[in-house]
Each structure stands twice: as structure tokens, then as C-alpha cells.
Amino acid sequence: MGSKNKLKRFKENETFPNVIQPKREDLVYGEFLLKGKWNETFFNNDNPIVLELGCGKGEYTVALAKKNPNKNFIGIDIKGARFWRGAKTAVEENLPNVAFVRSQIELIEYIFNENEVDEIWITFPDPQIKYKRTKHRLTNFDFLKRYNHILTKDGIVHLKTDSEFMHGYTLGLLHGLKYEVLYANHNVYKNEGSPEEVTSIQTFYENQYLEVGKPITYIKFKPN
């Protein structure tokens, strides 16, 4: 994407009512006013909150919001030029239950209060296969602790990925931590009974993977 296009999207993001772009210092030093008040201040309802982490173009965020008008959906990504597409679609289609936050995912505990989130979707994250990149893997021990902190007592995490490595790594970690694995599948499009919300929504990159016959894996789990 050209720099002019990026700048145009950054500017347009600033005009969207569903895009929040907090400064890092406001998050870290406790000055983010929506923390603990997302439903009260932003969505103006008491509906469950669902996050998509590393949301990219926001395809899952928008598609799930259309299917579930009784839930609030928030896509989080540091790359605003990417989620611009999802934010623009949500504005154009008048989806009041959609928001996007431009932030690093490791700051998630500064964005949401304890027990404020009901579900988390992690869709096609970078598996960070090299050992020295383990700290950036979105299902590592530290990230799981962060999710556990902001999730409600019965909160759920979904991981959908084309990476067998990420799938296996996560399953091993979950079993070691004694997290409850509610569903696990190495190829959701080849197995009957796969959840509808997993197979009916496909991202841009997912379509590319499917075209070359790459299996898509999925895990649904519940932290302790």
C-alpha cells in the first residue's frame, strides 16, 4: 500500500465515530476513560463484549457483529490503515455494535477492566515460530494471563489459524495449564460439526490459504 493511501486512511480513521486511538501514555498511566465503561459510555447498552485481536481488515469483527446484533464487537490492531476497511464498512452499514482500537495487544489490560470481556477471537495471528519471538506469540503464557484477567468468569477464547505449529503449541500450553479445551479441530472445513461461526466467515488471507489447500485449524477454550 502506498504511503499516500495510508495517510488518507489514517486521516479518515480520525473522522470515524467507531475508531478509538488512545495514546500509549494515556493507557499506561491510567487515563483511558473507556476502561471499565465500554458498555456504559461507548455502546450504551449491557450487551456482552467480544474482541478480535490482531483484527487486520476487521472482517471477523464486522461479520460477527452482523450475525450478533445483541453483542458488542471491538477489533484491536496497531495497524490503523488495515482496520480502516472494517471501520468504514461498519459506518456505511450503520452497525452500532462495532468499534476498533488502534493499540498494541500487550496493552489490553489497560484498555479493559477485569471481567469486562466475554469472548476473544484470535484470527490468523503471526505464529512467531522462531524461539526468540516466543514473547510475541499471542497465545503464550503471558498473553493468556492477560486474557484471563479481562475475561468474565465464563469467558471464552477462540483461536483460528492456518499454522499447525501455532495450533499444536497452543494446545500443549492449554493442557499444561489445565485450561478447559471446549473444541479443537485440525481441519475445520473437512470435519462435520465444525462451529458455524468458524466456517461461515472467511478473511481475505484465509481465502488465499484455502485456494492452495491449506488446512484451517481452530481451538475454543476457557481459561481457569
mmCIF file with all atom_site columns, C-alpha atoms in Angstrom:
data_model
loop_
_atom_site.group_PDB
_atom_site.id
_atom_site.type_symbol
_atom_site.label_atom_id
_atom_site.label_alt_id
_atom_site.label_comp_id
_atom_site.label_asym_id
_atom_site.label_entity_id
_atom_site.label_seq_id
_atom_site.pdbx_PDB_ins_code
_atom_site.Cartn_x
_atom_site.Cartn_y
_atom_site.Cartn_z
_atom_site.occupancy
_atom_site.B_iso_or_equiv
_atom_site.pdbx_formal_charge
_atom_site.auth_seq_id
_atom_site.auth_comp_id
_atom_site.auth_asym_id
_atom_site.auth_atom_id
_atom_site.pdbx_PDB_model_num
ATOM 1   C CA . MET A 1 1   ? 0.000   0.000   0.000  1.00 0.00 ? 1   MET A CA 1
ATOM 2   C CA . GLY A 1 2   ? 1.390   3.385   -0.960 1.00 0.00 ? 2   GLY A CA 1
ATOM 3   C CA . SER A 1 3   ? 2.218   5.983   1.676  1.00 0.00 ? 3   SER A CA 1
ATOM 4   C CA . LYS A 1 4   ? -0.386  8.397   0.248  1.00 0.00 ? 4   LYS A CA 1
ATOM 5   C CA . ASN A 1 5   ? -3.066  5.745   0.609  1.00 0.00 ? 5   ASN A CA 1
ATOM 6   C CA . LYS A 1 6   ? -2.005  5.058   4.194  1.00 0.00 ? 6   LYS A CA 1
ATOM 7   C CA . LEU A 1 7   ? -2.084  8.734   5.093  1.00 0.00 ? 7   LEU A CA 1
ATOM 8   C CA . LYS A 1 8   ? -5.528  9.072   3.550  1.00 0.00 ? 8   LYS A CA 1
ATOM 9   C CA . ARG A 1 9   ? -6.798  6.133   5.610  1.00 0.00 ? 9   ARG A CA 1
ATOM 10  C CA . PHE A 1 10  ? -5.216  7.460   8.811  1.00 0.00 ? 10  PHE A CA 1
ATOM 11  C CA . LYS A 1 11  ? -6.975  10.783  8.231  1.00 0.00 ? 11  LYS A CA 1
ATOM 12  C CA . GLU A 1 12  ? -10.287 9.102   7.516  1.00 0.00 ? 12  GLU A CA 1
ATOM 13  C CA . ASN A 1 13  ? -9.970  6.963   10.656 1.00 0.00 ? 13  ASN A CA 1
ATOM 14  C CA . GLU A 1 14  ? -9.906  10.185  12.662 1.00 0.00 ? 14  GLU A CA 1
ATOM 15  C CA . THR A 1 15  ? -13.390 11.030  11.370 1.00 0.00 ? 15  THR A CA 1
ATOM 16  C CA . PHE A 1 16  ? -14.966 7.660   12.179 1.00 0.00 ? 16  PHE A CA 1
ATOM 17  C CA . PRO A 1 17  ? -17.006 7.583   15.412 1.00 0.00 ? 17  PRO A CA 1
ATOM 18  C CA . ASN A 1 18  ? -16.197 3.882   15.852 1.00 0.00 ? 18  ASN A CA 1
ATOM 19  C CA . VAL A 1 19  ? -12.388 4.281   15.889 1.00 0.00 ? 19  VAL A CA 1
ATOM 20  C CA . ILE A 1 20  ? -10.523 4.925   19.147 1.00 0.00 ? 20  ILE A CA 1
ATOM 21  C CA . GLN A 1 21  ? -6.810  5.711   19.005 1.00 0.00 ? 21  GLN A CA 1
ATOM 22  C CA . PRO A 1 22  ? -5.519  6.183   22.557 1.00 0.00 ? 22  PRO A CA 1
ATOM 23  C CA . LYS A 1 23  ? -2.003  7.408   23.246 1.00 0.00 ? 23  LYS A CA 1
ATOM 24  C CA . ARG A 1 24  ? 0.223   4.805   24.841 1.00 0.00 ? 24  ARG A CA 1
ATOM 25  C CA . GLU A 1 25  ? 0.930   7.051   27.834 1.00 0.00 ? 25  GLU A CA 1
ATOM 26  C CA . ASP A 1 26  ? -2.801  7.508   28.477 1.00 0.00 ? 26  ASP A CA 1
ATOM 27  C CA . LEU A 1 27  ? -3.228  3.746   28.609 1.00 0.00 ? 27  LEU A CA 1
ATOM 28  C CA . VAL A 1 28  ? -0.200  3.010   30.758 1.00 0.00 ? 28  VAL A CA 1
ATOM 29  C CA . TYR A 1 29  ? -0.809  5.830   33.229 1.00 0.00 ? 29  TYR A CA 1
ATOM 30  C CA . GLY A 1 30  ? -4.486  5.066   33.718 1.00 0.00 ? 30  GLY A CA 1
ATOM 31  C CA . GLU A 1 31  ? -6.047  7.938   31.816 1.00 0.00 ? 31  GLU A CA 1
ATOM 32  C CA . PHE A 1 32  ? -8.033  5.877   29.306 1.00 0.00 ? 32  PHE A CA 1
ATOM 33  C CA . LEU A 1 33  ? -11.614 6.850   30.073 1.00 0.00 ? 33  LEU A CA 1
ATOM 34  C CA . LEU A 1 34  ? -13.327 3.882   28.408 1.00 0.00 ? 34  LEU A CA 1
ATOM 35  C CA . LYS A 1 35  ? -11.633 1.247   30.577 1.00 0.00 ? 35  LYS A CA 1
ATOM 36  C CA . GLY A 1 36  ? -14.369 -0.427  32.616 1.00 0.00 ? 36  GLY A CA 1
ATOM 37  C CA . LYS A 1 37  ? -17.002 1.747   30.936 1.00 0.00 ? 37  LYS A CA 1
ATOM 38  C CA . TRP A 1 38  ? -17.206 0.448   27.377 1.00 0.00 ? 38  TRP A CA 1
ATOM 39  C CA . ASN A 1 39  ? -20.862 -0.511  27.598 1.00 0.00 ? 39  ASN A CA 1
ATOM 40  C CA . GLU A 1 40  ? -21.883 2.420   29.746 1.00 0.00 ? 40  GLU A CA 1
ATOM 41  C CA . THR A 1 41  ? -20.056 5.138   27.778 1.00 0.00 ? 41  THR A CA 1
ATOM 42  C CA . PHE A 1 42  ? -19.493 3.869   24.242 1.00 0.00 ? 42  PHE A CA 1
ATOM 43  C CA . PHE A 1 43  ? -22.117 1.259   23.334 1.00 0.00 ? 43  PHE A CA 1
ATOM 44  C CA . ASN A 1 44  ? -24.844 2.492   25.689 1.00 0.00 ? 44  ASN A CA 1
ATOM 45  C CA . ASN A 1 45  ? -26.087 -0.998  26.492 1.00 0.00 ? 45  ASN A CA 1
ATOM 46  C CA . ASP A 1 46  ? -25.312 -4.011  28.683 1.00 0.00 ? 46  ASP A CA 1
ATOM 47  C CA . ASN A 1 47  ? -24.533 -6.480  25.904 1.00 0.00 ? 47  ASN A CA 1
ATOM 48  C CA . PRO A 1 48  ? -21.568 -8.904  26.035 1.00 0.00 ? 48  PRO A CA 1
ATOM 49  C CA . ILE A 1 49  ? -18.257 -7.587  24.690 1.00 0.00 ? 49  ILE A CA 1
ATOM 50  C CA . VAL A 1 50  ? -16.320 -9.628  22.116 1.00 0.00 ? 50  VAL A CA 1
ATOM 51  C CA . LEU A 1 51  ? -12.773 -8.776  20.983 1.00 0.00 ? 51  LEU A CA 1
ATOM 52  C CA . GLU A 1 52  ? -10.895 -9.630  17.803 1.00 0.00 ? 52  GLU A CA 1
ATOM 53  C CA . LEU A 1 53  ? -7.163  -9.351  18.483 1.00 0.00 ? 53  LEU A CA 1
ATOM 54  C CA . GLY A 1 54  ? -4.854  -8.551  15.582 1.00 0.00 ? 54  GLY A CA 1
ATOM 55  C CA . CYS A 1 55  ? -8.029  -7.875  13.623 1.00 0.00 ? 55  CYS A CA 1
ATOM 56  C CA . GLY A 1 56  ? -6.350  -6.861  10.345 1.00 0.00 ? 56  GLY A CA 1
ATOM 57  C CA . LYS A 1 57  ? -9.055  -5.632  7.973  1.00 0.00 ? 57  LYS A CA 1
ATOM 58  C CA . GLY A 1 58  ? -11.680 -6.312  10.645 1.00 0.00 ? 58  GLY A CA 1
ATOM 59  C CA . GLU A 1 59  ? -13.523 -8.939  8.627  1.00 0.00 ? 59  GLU A CA 1
ATOM 60  C CA . TYR A 1 60  ? -14.367 -11.114 11.620 1.00 0.00 ? 60  TYR A CA 1
ATOM 61  C CA . THR A 1 61  ? -15.321 -8.146  13.764 1.00 0.00 ? 61  THR A CA 1
ATOM 62  C CA . VAL A 1 62  ? -17.800 -6.844  11.179 1.00 0.00 ? 62  VAL A CA 1
ATOM 63  C CA . ALA A 1 63  ? -19.187 -10.246 10.129 1.00 0.00 ? 63  ALA A CA 1
ATOM 64  C CA . LEU A 1 64  ? -19.782 -11.368 13.717 1.00 0.00 ? 64  LEU A CA 1
ATOM 65  C CA . ALA A 1 65  ? -21.405 -8.016  14.533 1.00 0.00 ? 65  ALA A CA 1
ATOM 66  C CA . LYS A 1 66  ? -23.877 -8.501  11.687 1.00 0.00 ? 66  LYS A CA 1
ATOM 67  C CA . LYS A 1 67  ? -24.719 -12.014 12.890 1.00 0.00 ? 67  LYS A CA 1
ATOM 68  C CA . ASN A 1 68  ? -24.987 -10.986 16.556 1.00 0.00 ? 68  ASN A CA 1
ATOM 69  C CA . PRO A 1 69  ? -26.629 -7.552  16.972 1.00 0.00 ? 69  PRO A CA 1
ATOM 70  C CA . ASN A 1 70  ? -27.088 -8.326  20.678 1.00 0.00 ? 70  ASN A CA 1
ATOM 71  C CA . LYS A 1 71  ? -23.310 -8.336  21.267 1.00 0.00 ? 71  LYS A CA 1
ATOM 72  C CA . ASN A 1 72  ? -20.673 -5.577  21.075 1.00 0.00 ? 72  ASN A CA 1
ATOM 73  C CA . PHE A 1 73  ? -17.569 -6.210  18.966 1.00 0.00 ? 73  PHE A CA 1
ATOM 74  C CA . ILE A 1 74  ? -14.182 -4.498  19.209 1.00 0.00 ? 74  ILE A CA 1
ATOM 75  C CA . GLY A 1 75  ? -11.321 -5.095  16.790 1.00 0.00 ? 75  GLY A CA 1
ATOM 76  C CA . ILE A 1 76  ? -7.825  -4.317  18.046 1.00 0.00 ? 76  ILE A CA 1
ATOM 77  C CA . ASP A 1 77  ? -4.770  -3.807  15.858 1.00 0.00 ? 77  ASP A CA 1
ATOM 78  C CA . ILE A 1 78  ? -1.798  -1.447  15.787 1.00 0.00 ? 78  ILE A CA 1
ATOM 79  C CA . LYS A 1 79  ? -2.147  -1.011  12.007 1.00 0.00 ? 79  LYS A CA 1
ATOM 80  C CA . GLY A 1 80  ? -4.892  1.532   11.508 1.00 0.00 ? 80  GLY A CA 1
ATOM 81  C CA . ALA A 1 81  ? -4.566  1.531   7.724  1.00 0.00 ? 81  ALA A CA 1
ATOM 82  C CA . ARG A 1 82  ? -5.681  -2.103  7.786  1.00 0.00 ? 82  ARG A CA 1
ATOM 83  C CA . PHE A 1 83  ? -8.716  -1.893  10.036 1.00 0.00 ? 83  PHE A CA 1
ATOM 84  C CA . TRP A 1 84  ? -9.799  1.238   8.153  1.00 0.00 ? 84  TRP A CA 1
ATOM 85  C CA . ARG A 1 85  ? -11.705 -1.127  5.851  1.00 0.00 ? 85  ARG A CA 1
ATOM 86  C CA . GLY A 1 86  ? -13.711 -2.680  8.680  1.00 0.00 ? 86  GLY A CA 1
ATOM 87  C CA . ALA A 1 87  ? -14.351 0.645   10.369 1.00 0.00 ? 87  ALA A CA 1
ATOM 88  C CA . LYS A 1 88  ? -15.565 2.204   7.114  1.00 0.00 ? 88  LYS A CA 1
ATOM 89  C CA . THR A 1 89  ? -17.854 -0.751  6.385  1.00 0.00 ? 89  THR A CA 1
ATOM 90  C CA . ALA A 1 90  ? -19.359 -0.567  9.871  1.00 0.00 ? 90  ALA A CA 1
ATOM 91  C CA . VAL A 1 91  ? -20.061 3.144   9.432  1.00 0.00 ? 91  VAL A CA 1
ATOM 92  C CA . GLU A 1 92  ? -21.520 2.695   5.949  1.00 0.00 ? 92  GLU A CA 1
ATOM 93  C CA . GLU A 1 93  ? -23.742 -0.179  7.085  1.00 0.00 ? 93  GLU A CA 1
ATOM 94  C CA . ASN A 1 94  ? -24.728 1.586   10.296 1.00 0.00 ? 94  ASN A CA 1
ATOM 95  C CA . LEU A 1 95  ? -23.516 -1.102  12.691 1.00 0.00 ? 95  LEU A CA 1
ATOM 96  C CA . PRO A 1 96  ? -23.726 0.446   16.176 1.00 0.00 ? 96  PRO A CA 1
ATOM 97  C CA . ASN A 1 97  ? -22.171 -2.610  17.850 1.00 0.00 ? 97  ASN A CA 1
ATOM 98  C CA . VAL A 1 98  ? -18.727 -2.260  16.236 1.00 0.00 ? 98  VAL A CA 1
ATOM 99  C CA . ALA A 1 99  ? -15.604 -0.404  17.377 1.00 0.00 ? 99  ALA A CA 1
ATOM 100 C CA . PHE A 1 100 ? -11.911 -0.501  16.513 1.00 0.00 ? 100 PHE A CA 1
ATOM 101 C CA . VAL A 1 101 ? -8.989  0.367   18.787 1.00 0.00 ? 101 VAL A CA 1
ATOM 102 C CA . ARG A 1 102 ? -5.543  1.190   17.468 1.00 0.00 ? 102 ARG A CA 1
ATOM 103 C CA . SER A 1 103 ? -3.192  -0.266  20.057 1.00 0.00 ? 103 SER A CA 1
ATOM 104 C CA . GLN A 1 104 ? -0.618  -2.939  20.723 1.00 0.00 ? 104 GLN A CA 1
ATOM 105 C CA . ILE A 1 105 ? -2.264  -6.077  22.073 1.00 0.00 ? 105 ILE A CA 1
ATOM 106 C CA . GLU A 1 106 ? 0.110   -6.330  25.038 1.00 0.00 ? 106 GLU A CA 1
ATOM 107 C CA . LEU A 1 107 ? -1.645  -3.214  26.412 1.00 0.00 ? 107 LEU A CA 1
ATOM 108 C CA . ILE A 1 108 ? -5.022  -4.947  26.546 1.00 0.00 ? 108 ILE A CA 1
ATOM 109 C CA . GLU A 1 109 ? -5.227  -4.849  30.348 1.00 0.00 ? 109 GLU A CA 1
ATOM 110 C CA . TYR A 1 110 ? -5.014  -1.058  30.171 1.00 0.00 ? 110 TYR A CA 1
ATOM 111 C CA . ILE A 1 111 ? -7.936  -0.929  27.733 1.00 0.00 ? 111 ILE A CA 1
ATOM 112 C CA . PHE A 1 112 ? -10.370 -3.242  29.558 1.00 0.00 ? 112 PHE A CA 1
ATOM 113 C CA . ASN A 1 113 ? -11.186 -3.825  33.189 1.00 0.00 ? 113 ASN A CA 1
ATOM 114 C CA . GLU A 1 114 ? -11.169 -7.126  34.995 1.00 0.00 ? 114 GLU A CA 1
ATOM 115 C CA . ASN A 1 115 ? -14.221 -9.226  33.968 1.00 0.00 ? 115 ASN A CA 1
ATOM 116 C CA . GLU A 1 116 ? -15.242 -6.760  31.242 1.00 0.00 ? 116 GLU A CA 1
ATOM 117 C CA . VAL A 1 117 ? -14.872 -9.031  28.189 1.00 0.00 ? 117 VAL A CA 1
ATOM 118 C CA . ASP A 1 118 ? -16.951 -12.119 27.350 1.00 0.00 ? 118 ASP A CA 1
ATOM 119 C CA . GLU A 1 119 ? -15.148 -13.536 24.316 1.00 0.00 ? 119 GLU A CA 1
ATOM 120 C CA . ILE A 1 120 ? -11.833 -13.156 22.494 1.00 0.00 ? 120 ILE A CA 1
ATOM 121 C CA . TRP A 1 121 ? -11.157 -14.122 18.883 1.00 0.00 ? 121 TRP A CA 1
ATOM 122 C CA . ILE A 1 122 ? -7.568  -14.513 17.670 1.00 0.00 ? 122 ILE A CA 1
ATOM 123 C CA . THR A 1 123 ? -7.737  -14.903 13.899 1.00 0.00 ? 123 THR A CA 1
ATOM 124 C CA . PHE A 1 124 ? -4.703  -15.887 11.833 1.00 0.00 ? 124 PHE A CA 1
ATOM 125 C CA . PRO A 1 125 ? -2.006  -14.388 14.064 1.00 0.00 ? 125 PRO A CA 1
ATOM 126 C CA . ASP A 1 126 ? 1.649   -14.451 13.109 1.00 0.00 ? 126 ASP A CA 1
ATOM 127 C CA . PRO A 1 127 ? 2.798   -17.762 14.689 1.00 0.00 ? 127 PRO A CA 1
ATOM 128 C CA . GLN A 1 128 ? 6.194   -16.260 15.556 1.00 0.00 ? 128 GLN A CA 1
ATOM 129 C CA . ILE A 1 129 ? 7.852   -19.642 15.012 1.00 0.00 ? 129 ILE A CA 1
ATOM 130 C CA . LYS A 1 130 ? 11.403  -18.648 15.959 1.00 0.00 ? 130 LYS A CA 1
ATOM 131 C CA . TYR A 1 131 ? 12.145  -19.254 19.646 1.00 0.00 ? 131 TYR A CA 1
ATOM 132 C CA . LYS A 1 132 ? 13.367  -15.689 20.208 1.00 0.00 ? 132 LYS A CA 1
ATOM 133 C CA . ARG A 1 133 ? 9.941   -14.475 19.001 1.00 0.00 ? 133 ARG A CA 1
ATOM 134 C CA . THR A 1 134 ? 8.023   -16.538 21.578 1.00 0.00 ? 134 THR A CA 1
ATOM 135 C CA . LYS A 1 135 ? 7.248   -13.423 23.626 1.00 0.00 ? 135 LYS A CA 1
ATOM 136 C CA . HIS A 1 136 ? 5.242   -12.054 20.681 1.00 0.00 ? 136 HIS A CA 1
ATOM 137 C CA . ARG A 1 137 ? 3.149   -15.207 20.219 1.00 0.00 ? 137 ARG A CA 1
ATOM 138 C CA . LEU A 1 138 ? -0.454  -14.268 21.029 1.00 0.00 ? 138 LEU A CA 1
ATOM 139 C CA . THR A 1 139 ? -1.159  -17.490 22.928 1.00 0.00 ? 139 THR A CA 1
ATOM 140 C CA . ASN A 1 140 ? 1.975   -17.565 25.052 1.00 0.00 ? 140 ASN A CA 1
ATOM 141 C CA . PHE A 1 141 ? 1.727   -17.784 28.844 1.00 0.00 ? 141 PHE A CA 1
ATOM 142 C CA . ASP A 1 142 ? 1.879   -14.005 29.399 1.00 0.00 ? 142 ASP A CA 1
ATOM 143 C CA . PHE A 1 143 ? -0.835  -13.244 26.861 1.00 0.00 ? 143 PHE A CA 1
ATOM 144 C CA . LEU A 1 144 ? -3.063  -15.983 28.293 1.00 0.00 ? 144 LEU A CA 1
ATOM 145 C CA . LYS A 1 145 ? -2.718  -14.339 31.713 1.00 0.00 ? 145 LYS A CA 1
ATOM 146 C CA . ARG A 1 146 ? -3.777  -11.018 30.233 1.00 0.00 ? 146 ARG A CA 1
ATOM 147 C CA . TYR A 1 147 ? -6.829  -12.573 28.626 1.00 0.00 ? 147 TYR A CA 1
ATOM 148 C CA . ASN A 1 148 ? -7.741  -14.337 31.861 1.00 0.00 ? 148 ASN A CA 1
ATOM 149 C CA . HIS A 1 149 ? -7.633  -11.003 33.674 1.00 0.00 ? 149 HIS A CA 1
ATOM 150 C CA . ILE A 1 150 ? -10.096 -9.176  31.423 1.00 0.00 ? 150 ILE A CA 1
ATOM 151 C CA . LEU A 1 151 ? -12.431 -12.125 30.710 1.00 0.00 ? 151 LEU A CA 1
ATOM 152 C CA . THR A 1 152 ? -15.561 -12.839 32.702 1.00 0.00 ? 152 THR A CA 1
ATOM 153 C CA . LYS A 1 153 ? -15.759 -15.996 34.802 1.00 0.00 ? 153 LYS A CA 1
ATOM 154 C CA . ASP A 1 154 ? -17.202 -17.976 31.863 1.00 0.00 ? 154 ASP A CA 1
ATOM 155 C CA . GLY A 1 155 ? -15.219 -16.125 29.195 1.00 0.00 ? 155 GLY A CA 1
ATOM 156 C CA . ILE A 1 156 ? -14.160 -17.927 26.025 1.00 0.00 ? 156 ILE A CA 1
ATOM 157 C CA . VAL A 1 157 ? -11.140 -17.642 23.707 1.00 0.00 ? 157 VAL A CA 1
ATOM 158 C CA . HIS A 1 158 ? -11.180 -18.717 20.041 1.00 0.00 ? 158 HIS A CA 1
ATOM 159 C CA . LEU A 1 159 ? -8.022  -19.341 18.001 1.00 0.00 ? 159 LEU A CA 1
ATOM 160 C CA . LYS A 1 160 ? -8.388  -19.777 14.250 1.00 0.00 ? 160 LYS A CA 1
ATOM 161 C CA . THR A 1 161 ? -5.158  -20.254 12.326 1.00 0.00 ? 161 THR A CA 1
ATOM 162 C CA . ASP A 1 162 ? -3.559  -21.812 9.272  1.00 0.00 ? 162 ASP A CA 1
ATOM 163 C CA . SER A 1 163 ? -0.463  -22.643 11.344 1.00 0.00 ? 163 SER A CA 1
ATOM 164 C CA . GLU A 1 164 ? -0.207  -26.235 12.584 1.00 0.00 ? 164 GLU A CA 1
ATOM 165 C CA . PHE A 1 165 ? 2.677   -25.036 14.739 1.00 0.00 ? 165 PHE A CA 1
ATOM 166 C CA . MET A 1 166 ? 0.508   -22.416 16.455 1.00 0.00 ? 166 MET A CA 1
ATOM 167 C CA . HIS A 1 167 ? -2.313  -24.921 16.883 1.00 0.00 ? 167 HIS A CA 1
ATOM 168 C CA . GLY A 1 168 ? -0.068  -27.555 18.470 1.00 0.00 ? 168 GLY A CA 1
ATOM 169 C CA . TYR A 1 169 ? 1.863   -25.068 20.603 1.00 0.00 ? 169 TYR A CA 1
ATOM 170 C CA . THR A 1 170 ? -1.356  -23.605 21.988 1.00 0.00 ? 170 THR A CA 1
ATOM 171 C CA . LEU A 1 171 ? -2.964  -26.969 22.706 1.00 0.00 ? 171 LEU A CA 1
ATOM 172 C CA . GLY A 1 172 ? 0.140   -28.114 24.582 1.00 0.00 ? 172 GLY A CA 1
ATOM 173 C CA . LEU A 1 173 ? 0.213   -24.950 26.665 1.00 0.00 ? 173 LEU A CA 1
ATOM 174 C CA . LEU A 1 174 ? -3.518  -25.172 27.438 1.00 0.00 ? 174 LEU A CA 1
ATOM 175 C CA . HIS A 1 175 ? -3.230  -28.769 28.607 1.00 0.00 ? 175 HIS A CA 1
ATOM 176 C CA . GLY A 1 176 ? -0.229  -27.879 30.769 1.00 0.00 ? 176 GLY A CA 1
ATOM 177 C CA . LEU A 1 177 ? -2.173  -25.018 32.377 1.00 0.00 ? 177 LEU A CA 1
ATOM 178 C CA . LYS A 1 178 ? -5.251  -27.249 32.780 1.00 0.00 ? 178 LYS A CA 1
ATOM 179 C CA . TYR A 1 179 ? -7.401  -24.843 30.775 1.00 0.00 ? 179 TYR A CA 1
ATOM 180 C CA . GLU A 1 180 ? -10.656 -26.342 29.544 1.00 0.00 ? 180 GLU A CA 1
ATOM 181 C CA . VAL A 1 181 ? -10.467 -27.066 25.798 1.00 0.00 ? 181 VAL A CA 1
ATOM 182 C CA . LEU A 1 182 ? -14.070 -26.940 24.578 1.00 0.00 ? 182 LEU A CA 1
ATOM 183 C CA . TYR A 1 183 ? -13.321 -27.764 20.940 1.00 0.00 ? 183 TYR A CA 1
ATOM 184 C CA . ALA A 1 184 ? -10.232 -28.459 18.849 1.00 0.00 ? 184 ALA A CA 1
ATOM 185 C CA . ASN A 1 185 ? -10.011 -29.313 15.163 1.00 0.00 ? 185 ASN A CA 1
ATOM 186 C CA . HIS A 1 186 ? -7.058  -29.635 12.764 1.00 0.00 ? 186 HIS A CA 1
ATOM 187 C CA . ASN A 1 187 ? -9.139  -29.010 9.642  1.00 0.00 ? 187 ASN A CA 1
ATOM 188 C CA . VAL A 1 188 ? -12.476 -27.260 10.210 1.00 0.00 ? 188 VAL A CA 1
ATOM 189 C CA . TYR A 1 189 ? -13.557 -27.449 6.571  1.00 0.00 ? 189 TYR A CA 1
ATOM 190 C CA . LYS A 1 190 ? -13.051 -31.223 6.342  1.00 0.00 ? 190 LYS A CA 1
ATOM 191 C CA . ASN A 1 191 ? -14.860 -32.197 9.531  1.00 0.00 ? 191 ASN A CA 1
ATOM 192 C CA . GLU A 1 192 ? -18.586 -32.278 10.110 1.00 0.00 ? 192 GLU A CA 1
ATOM 193 C CA . GLY A 1 193 ? -19.823 -30.444 13.162 1.00 0.00 ? 193 GLY A CA 1
ATOM 194 C CA . SER A 1 194 ? -17.403 -27.505 12.965 1.00 0.00 ? 194 SER A CA 1
ATOM 195 C CA . PRO A 1 195 ? -18.961 -24.384 14.527 1.00 0.00 ? 195 PRO A CA 1
ATOM 196 C CA . GLU A 1 196 ? -20.900 -22.297 12.013 1.00 0.00 ? 196 GLU A CA 1
ATOM 197 C CA . GLU A 1 197 ? -19.228 -19.048 13.076 1.00 0.00 ? 197 GLU A CA 1
ATOM 198 C CA . VAL A 1 198 ? -15.855 -20.627 12.239 1.00 0.00 ? 198 VAL A CA 1
ATOM 199 C CA . THR A 1 199 ? -16.692 -21.863 8.745  1.00 0.00 ? 199 THR A CA 1
ATOM 200 C CA . SER A 1 200 ? -19.164 -19.211 7.580  1.00 0.00 ? 200 SER A CA 1
ATOM 201 C CA . ILE A 1 201 ? -16.769 -16.265 7.983  1.00 0.00 ? 201 ILE A CA 1
ATOM 202 C CA . GLN A 1 202 ? -13.574 -16.182 5.952  1.00 0.00 ? 202 GLN A CA 1
ATOM 203 C CA . THR A 1 203 ? -10.915 -13.488 5.956  1.00 0.00 ? 203 THR A CA 1
ATOM 204 C CA . PHE A 1 204 ? -9.024  -12.259 2.902  1.00 0.00 ? 204 PHE A CA 1
ATOM 205 C CA . TYR A 1 205 ? -5.929  -14.275 3.839  1.00 0.00 ? 205 TYR A CA 1
ATOM 206 C CA . GLU A 1 206 ? -7.975  -17.322 4.788  1.00 0.00 ? 206 GLU A CA 1
ATOM 207 C CA . ASN A 1 207 ? -9.417  -17.465 1.280  1.00 0.00 ? 207 ASN A CA 1
ATOM 208 C CA . GLN A 1 208 ? -5.883  -17.458 -0.102 1.00 0.00 ? 208 GLN A CA 1
ATOM 209 C CA . TYR A 1 209 ? -4.900  -20.336 2.191  1.00 0.00 ? 209 TYR A CA 1
ATOM 210 C CA . LEU A 1 210 ? -7.972  -22.336 1.184  1.00 0.00 ? 210 LEU A CA 1
ATOM 211 C CA . GLU A 1 211 ? -7.250  -21.817 -2.521 1.00 0.00 ? 211 GLU A CA 1
ATOM 212 C CA . VAL A 1 212 ? -3.917  -23.624 -2.127 1.00 0.00 ? 212 VAL A CA 1
ATOM 213 C CA . GLY A 1 213 ? -5.441  -26.381 0.018  1.00 0.00 ? 213 GLY A CA 1
ATOM 214 C CA . LYS A 1 214 ? -4.010  -25.286 3.359  1.00 0.00 ? 214 LYS A CA 1
ATOM 215 C CA . PRO A 1 215 ? -5.985  -26.709 6.326  1.00 0.00 ? 215 PRO A CA 1
ATOM 216 C CA . ILE A 1 216 ? -7.505  -24.228 8.765  1.00 0.00 ? 216 ILE A CA 1
ATOM 217 C CA . THR A 1 217 ? -7.319  -25.158 12.454 1.00 0.00 ? 217 THR A CA 1
ATOM 218 C CA . TYR A 1 218 ? -9.470  -23.977 15.340 1.00 0.00 ? 218 TYR A CA 1
ATOM 219 C CA . ILE A 1 219 ? -9.428  -24.153 19.150 1.00 0.00 ? 219 ILE A CA 1
ATOM 220 C CA . LYS A 1 220 ? -12.086 -22.921 21.553 1.00 0.00 ? 220 LYS A CA 1
ATOM 221 C CA . PHE A 1 221 ? -11.026 -22.810 25.183 1.00 0.00 ? 221 PHE A CA 1
ATOM 222 C CA . LYS A 1 222 ? -11.876 -21.467 28.581 1.00 0.00 ? 222 LYS A CA 1
ATOM 223 C CA . PRO A 1 223 ? -9.176  -20.079 30.886 1.00 0.00 ? 223 PRO A CA 1
ATOM 224 C CA . ASN A 1 224 ? -9.155  -21.003 34.583 1.00 0.00 ? 224 ASN A CA 1
#
